[in-house]
Amino acid sequence: MTITPRYKTSATATGGRDGKAATDDGSFAVTLAVPKELGGDGQGNNPEQLFASGYAACFLGAMKFAASQDKALPRVPTDASVNATVGIGPRDDKGFGLTVELVVTLPGVDRAAGEALIAEADTICPYSHATRGNISVSLALA
């Protein structure tokens, strides 16, 4: 498999989970904090929130792309949404692992057609490619 990137971005983090992260071009910056559930003060964002936001946006984009490429798939309504829930916890073997639940809302779209669209988007989305076989990801149509 060869990938020729059409776009690249870079970000730098300092201080780990209690620090800062920003894109090198200055268009995005965030203060990071460990969530209260993991022993921190929760006074900032965390990598799981960033991952959830990115995966949700990317998956919705993949659905739009899939629909544009296959006329048998339904169009994505303007009020469609993807909710990504990212969990973190200890692994049985060592360290920590992630889980992801994606819940797609497609108002006015037939259930079978919506499920077909979600399945196709899952074959397109780069986040889905990156996570497949590595972490537990569940997909559901609301």
PDB file of C-alpha atoms in Angstrom:
ATOM      1  CA  MET A   1       0.000   0.000   0.000  1.00  0.00           C
ATOM      2  CA  THR A   2       1.364   3.381  -1.017  1.00  0.00           C
ATOM      3  CA  ILE A   3      -0.044   6.680   0.157  1.00  0.00           C
ATOM      4  CA  THR A   4       0.804   9.944  -1.557  1.00  0.00           C
ATOM      5  CA  PRO A   5      -0.380  12.673   0.802  1.00  0.00           C
ATOM      6  CA  ARG A   6      -2.321  15.558  -0.734  1.00  0.00           C
ATOM      7  CA  TYR A   7      -2.195  17.419   2.551  1.00  0.00           C
ATOM      8  CA  LYS A   8       0.090  17.353   5.560  1.00  0.00           C
ATOM      9  CA  THR A   9      -0.039  19.187   8.858  1.00  0.00           C
ATOM     10  CA  SER A  10       2.224  19.273  11.867  1.00  0.00           C
ATOM     11  CA  ALA A  11       1.554  19.930  15.516  1.00  0.00           C
ATOM     12  CA  THR A  12       3.830  20.096  18.508  1.00  0.00           C
ATOM     13  CA  ALA A  13       2.906  19.130  22.069  1.00  0.00           C
ATOM     14  CA  THR A  14       4.769  20.161  25.200  1.00  0.00           C
ATOM     15  CA  GLY A  15       4.159  18.996  28.745  1.00  0.00           C
ATOM     16  CA  GLY A  16       2.326  15.795  27.780  1.00  0.00           C
ATOM     17  CA  ARG A  17      -1.224  15.455  29.049  1.00  0.00           C
ATOM     18  CA  ASP A  18      -0.756  18.547  31.250  1.00  0.00           C
ATOM     19  CA  GLY A  19       0.637  20.884  28.651  1.00  0.00           C
ATOM     20  CA  LYS A  20      -0.134  22.540  25.375  1.00  0.00           C
ATOM     21  CA  ALA A  21      -0.437  21.524  21.747  1.00  0.00           C
ATOM     22  CA  ALA A  22      -0.538  23.667  18.650  1.00  0.00           C
ATOM     23  CA  THR A  23      -0.270  23.308  14.927  1.00  0.00           C
ATOM     24  CA  ASP A  24       2.993  24.550  13.509  1.00  0.00           C
ATOM     25  CA  ASP A  25       1.141  27.029  11.263  1.00  0.00           C
ATOM     26  CA  GLY A  26      -0.506  28.630  14.336  1.00  0.00           C
ATOM     27  CA  SER A  27      -4.089  27.956  13.202  1.00  0.00           C
ATOM     28  CA  PHE A  28      -4.954  25.755  16.204  1.00  0.00           C
ATOM     29  CA  ALA A  29      -3.811  25.739  19.825  1.00  0.00           C
ATOM     30  CA  VAL A  30      -5.134  23.947  22.875  1.00  0.00           C
ATOM     31  CA  THR A  31      -4.338  23.718  26.577  1.00  0.00           C
ATOM     32  CA  LEU A  32      -4.180  20.089  27.668  1.00  0.00           C
ATOM     33  CA  ALA A  33      -5.186  18.648  31.030  1.00  0.00           C
ATOM     34  CA  VAL A  34      -5.661  15.192  32.465  1.00  0.00           C
ATOM     35  CA  PRO A  35      -9.391  14.440  32.949  1.00  0.00           C
ATOM     36  CA  LYS A  36     -10.659  14.238  36.526  1.00  0.00           C
ATOM     37  CA  GLU A  37     -11.536  10.572  35.941  1.00  0.00           C
ATOM     38  CA  LEU A  38      -7.821   9.875  35.410  1.00  0.00           C
ATOM     39  CA  GLY A  39      -6.638  11.898  38.407  1.00  0.00           C
ATOM     40  CA  GLY A  40      -6.220  15.334  36.839  1.00  0.00           C
ATOM     41  CA  ASP A  41      -7.989  18.611  37.328  1.00  0.00           C
ATOM     42  CA  GLY A  42      -9.813  18.477  33.985  1.00  0.00           C
ATOM     43  CA  GLN A  43      -9.077  22.165  33.356  1.00  0.00           C
ATOM     44  CA  GLY A  44      -8.354  21.772  29.659  1.00  0.00           C
ATOM     45  CA  ASN A  45      -8.846  19.428  26.785  1.00  0.00           C
ATOM     46  CA  ASN A  46      -7.340  15.983  26.441  1.00  0.00           C
ATOM     47  CA  PRO A  47      -6.157  13.808  23.563  1.00  0.00           C
ATOM     48  CA  GLU A  48      -9.300  11.662  23.705  1.00  0.00           C
ATOM     49  CA  GLN A  49     -11.504  14.721  23.102  1.00  0.00           C
ATOM     50  CA  LEU A  50      -9.345  15.743  20.164  1.00  0.00           C
ATOM     51  CA  PHE A  51      -9.435  12.218  18.736  1.00  0.00           C
ATOM     52  CA  ALA A  52     -13.229  12.012  19.162  1.00  0.00           C
ATOM     53  CA  SER A  53     -13.713  15.348  17.392  1.00  0.00           C
ATOM     54  CA  GLY A  54     -11.404  14.387  14.547  1.00  0.00           C
ATOM     55  CA  TYR A  55     -12.904  10.931  14.043  1.00  0.00           C
ATOM     56  CA  ALA A  56     -16.482  12.276  14.077  1.00  0.00           C
ATOM     57  CA  ALA A  57     -15.700  14.992  11.520  1.00  0.00           C
ATOM     58  CA  CYS A  58     -13.683  12.657   9.324  1.00  0.00           C
ATOM     59  CA  PHE A  59     -16.359   9.952   9.342  1.00  0.00           C
ATOM     60  CA  LEU A  60     -19.049  12.445   8.342  1.00  0.00           C
ATOM     61  CA  GLY A  61     -16.779  13.601   5.528  1.00  0.00           C
ATOM     62  CA  ALA A  62     -16.293   9.986   4.443  1.00  0.00           C
ATOM     63  CA  MET A  63     -20.073   9.511   4.296  1.00  0.00           C
ATOM     64  CA  LYS A  64     -20.400  12.588   2.074  1.00  0.00           C
ATOM     65  CA  PHE A  65     -17.603  11.351  -0.172  1.00  0.00           C
ATOM     66  CA  ALA A  66     -19.140   7.850  -0.395  1.00  0.00           C
ATOM     67  CA  ALA A  67     -22.531   9.312  -1.336  1.00  0.00           C
ATOM     68  CA  SER A  68     -20.929  11.485  -4.014  1.00  0.00           C
ATOM     69  CA  GLN A  69     -19.178   8.482  -5.562  1.00  0.00           C
ATOM     70  CA  ASP A  70     -22.028   5.951  -5.469  1.00  0.00           C
ATOM     71  CA  LYS A  71     -25.421   7.183  -6.677  1.00  0.00           C
ATOM     72  CA  ALA A  72     -27.079   4.117  -5.105  1.00  0.00           C
ATOM     73  CA  LEU A  73     -26.242   5.504  -1.659  1.00  0.00           C
ATOM     74  CA  PRO A  74     -28.439   8.157  -0.049  1.00  0.00           C
ATOM     75  CA  ARG A  75     -27.368  11.792   0.066  1.00  0.00           C
ATOM     76  CA  VAL A  76     -26.152  12.956   3.448  1.00  0.00           C
ATOM     77  CA  PRO A  77     -28.696  15.369   4.976  1.00  0.00           C
ATOM     78  CA  THR A  78     -27.387  18.786   5.994  1.00  0.00           C
ATOM     79  CA  ASP A  79     -28.426  18.053   9.587  1.00  0.00           C
ATOM     80  CA  ALA A  80     -26.618  14.700   9.721  1.00  0.00           C
ATOM     81  CA  SER A  81     -24.228  14.199  12.625  1.00  0.00           C
ATOM     82  CA  VAL A  82     -21.700  11.742  13.974  1.00  0.00           C
ATOM     83  CA  ASN A  83     -21.159  11.438  17.708  1.00  0.00           C
ATOM     84  CA  ALA A  84     -17.860   9.803  18.638  1.00  0.00           C
ATOM     85  CA  THR A  85     -17.308   8.531  22.159  1.00  0.00           C
ATOM     86  CA  VAL A  86     -13.690   7.693  22.902  1.00  0.00           C
ATOM     87  CA  GLY A  87     -12.839   5.750  26.039  1.00  0.00           C
ATOM     88  CA  ILE A  88      -9.429   5.151  27.592  1.00  0.00           C
ATOM     89  CA  GLY A  89      -8.471   2.567  30.158  1.00  0.00           C
ATOM     90  CA  PRO A  90      -5.849   0.040  31.159  1.00  0.00           C
ATOM     91  CA  ARG A  91      -5.136  -2.867  28.833  1.00  0.00           C
ATOM     92  CA  ASP A  92      -4.895  -6.445  30.080  1.00  0.00           C
ATOM     93  CA  ASP A  93      -1.333  -6.760  28.819  1.00  0.00           C
ATOM     94  CA  LYS A  94       0.370  -3.407  29.437  1.00  0.00           C
ATOM     95  CA  GLY A  95      -0.330   0.297  29.219  1.00  0.00           C
ATOM     96  CA  PHE A  96      -3.570   1.862  28.103  1.00  0.00           C
ATOM     97  CA  GLY A  97      -5.950   1.365  25.216  1.00  0.00           C
ATOM     98  CA  LEU A  98      -8.810   3.144  23.506  1.00  0.00           C
ATOM     99  CA  THR A  99     -12.357   2.269  22.534  1.00  0.00           C
ATOM    100  CA  VAL A 100     -14.535   4.164  20.071  1.00  0.00           C
ATOM    101  CA  GLU A 101     -18.289   4.258  19.559  1.00  0.00           C
ATOM    102  CA  LEU A 102     -19.613   6.128  16.529  1.00  0.00           C
ATOM    103  CA  VAL A 103     -23.336   6.915  16.481  1.00  0.00           C
ATOM    104  CA  VAL A 104     -24.557   8.356  13.191  1.00  0.00           C
ATOM    105  CA  THR A 105     -27.748  10.397  12.889  1.00  0.00           C
ATOM    106  CA  LEU A 106     -29.202  10.624   9.372  1.00  0.00           C
ATOM    107  CA  PRO A 107     -32.598  12.364   9.614  1.00  0.00           C
ATOM    108  CA  GLY A 108     -35.016  11.269   6.903  1.00  0.00           C
ATOM    109  CA  VAL A 109     -32.792   8.484   5.568  1.00  0.00           C
ATOM    110  CA  ASP A 110     -34.167   4.948   5.328  1.00  0.00           C
ATOM    111  CA  ARG A 111     -32.500   2.636   7.882  1.00  0.00           C
ATOM    112  CA  ALA A 112     -31.156   0.103   5.368  1.00  0.00           C
ATOM    113  CA  ALA A 113     -29.808   2.856   3.116  1.00  0.00           C
ATOM    114  CA  GLY A 114     -28.246   4.611   6.113  1.00  0.00           C
ATOM    115  CA  GLU A 115     -26.541   1.425   7.252  1.00  0.00           C
ATOM    116  CA  ALA A 116     -25.189   0.877   3.731  1.00  0.00           C
ATOM    117  CA  LEU A 117     -23.821   4.426   3.722  1.00  0.00           C
ATOM    118  CA  ILE A 118     -22.167   3.918   7.116  1.00  0.00           C
ATOM    119  CA  ALA A 119     -20.600   0.640   5.992  1.00  0.00           C
ATOM    120  CA  GLU A 120     -19.179   2.287   2.872  1.00  0.00           C
ATOM    121  CA  ALA A 121     -17.880   5.274   4.834  1.00  0.00           C
ATOM    122  CA  ASP A 122     -16.094   2.863   7.171  1.00  0.00           C
ATOM    123  CA  THR A 123     -14.125   1.545   4.172  1.00  0.00           C
ATOM    124  CA  ILE A 124     -13.118   5.110   3.176  1.00  0.00           C
ATOM    125  CA  CYS A 125     -12.455   7.020   6.412  1.00  0.00           C
ATOM    126  CA  PRO A 126      -8.731   7.283   7.238  1.00  0.00           C
ATOM    127  CA  TYR A 127      -9.496   7.128  10.969  1.00  0.00           C
ATOM    128  CA  SER A 128     -11.318   3.841  10.382  1.00  0.00           C
ATOM    129  CA  HIS A 129      -8.308   2.551   8.445  1.00  0.00           C
ATOM    130  CA  ALA A 130      -5.967   3.616  11.248  1.00  0.00           C
ATOM    131  CA  THR A 131      -8.014   1.989  14.005  1.00  0.00           C
ATOM    132  CA  ARG A 132      -9.125  -1.217  12.249  1.00  0.00           C
ATOM    133  CA  GLY A 133      -7.681  -4.216  14.052  1.00  0.00           C
ATOM    134  CA  ASN A 134      -6.042  -1.989  16.658  1.00  0.00           C
ATOM    135  CA  ILE A 135      -8.884  -0.830  18.908  1.00  0.00           C
ATOM    136  CA  SER A 136     -12.520  -1.675  19.427  1.00  0.00           C
ATOM    137  CA  VAL A 137     -14.734   0.516  17.220  1.00  0.00           C
ATOM    138  CA  SER A 138     -18.514   0.153  17.109  1.00  0.00           C
ATOM    139  CA  LEU A 139     -20.714   1.792  14.478  1.00  0.00           C
ATOM    140  CA  ALA A 140     -24.412   2.456  14.949  1.00  0.00           C
ATOM    141  CA  LEU A 141     -27.189   4.316  13.215  1.00  0.00           C
ATOM    142  CA  ALA A 142     -29.307   6.294  15.691  1.00  0.00           C
TER     143      ALA A 142
END
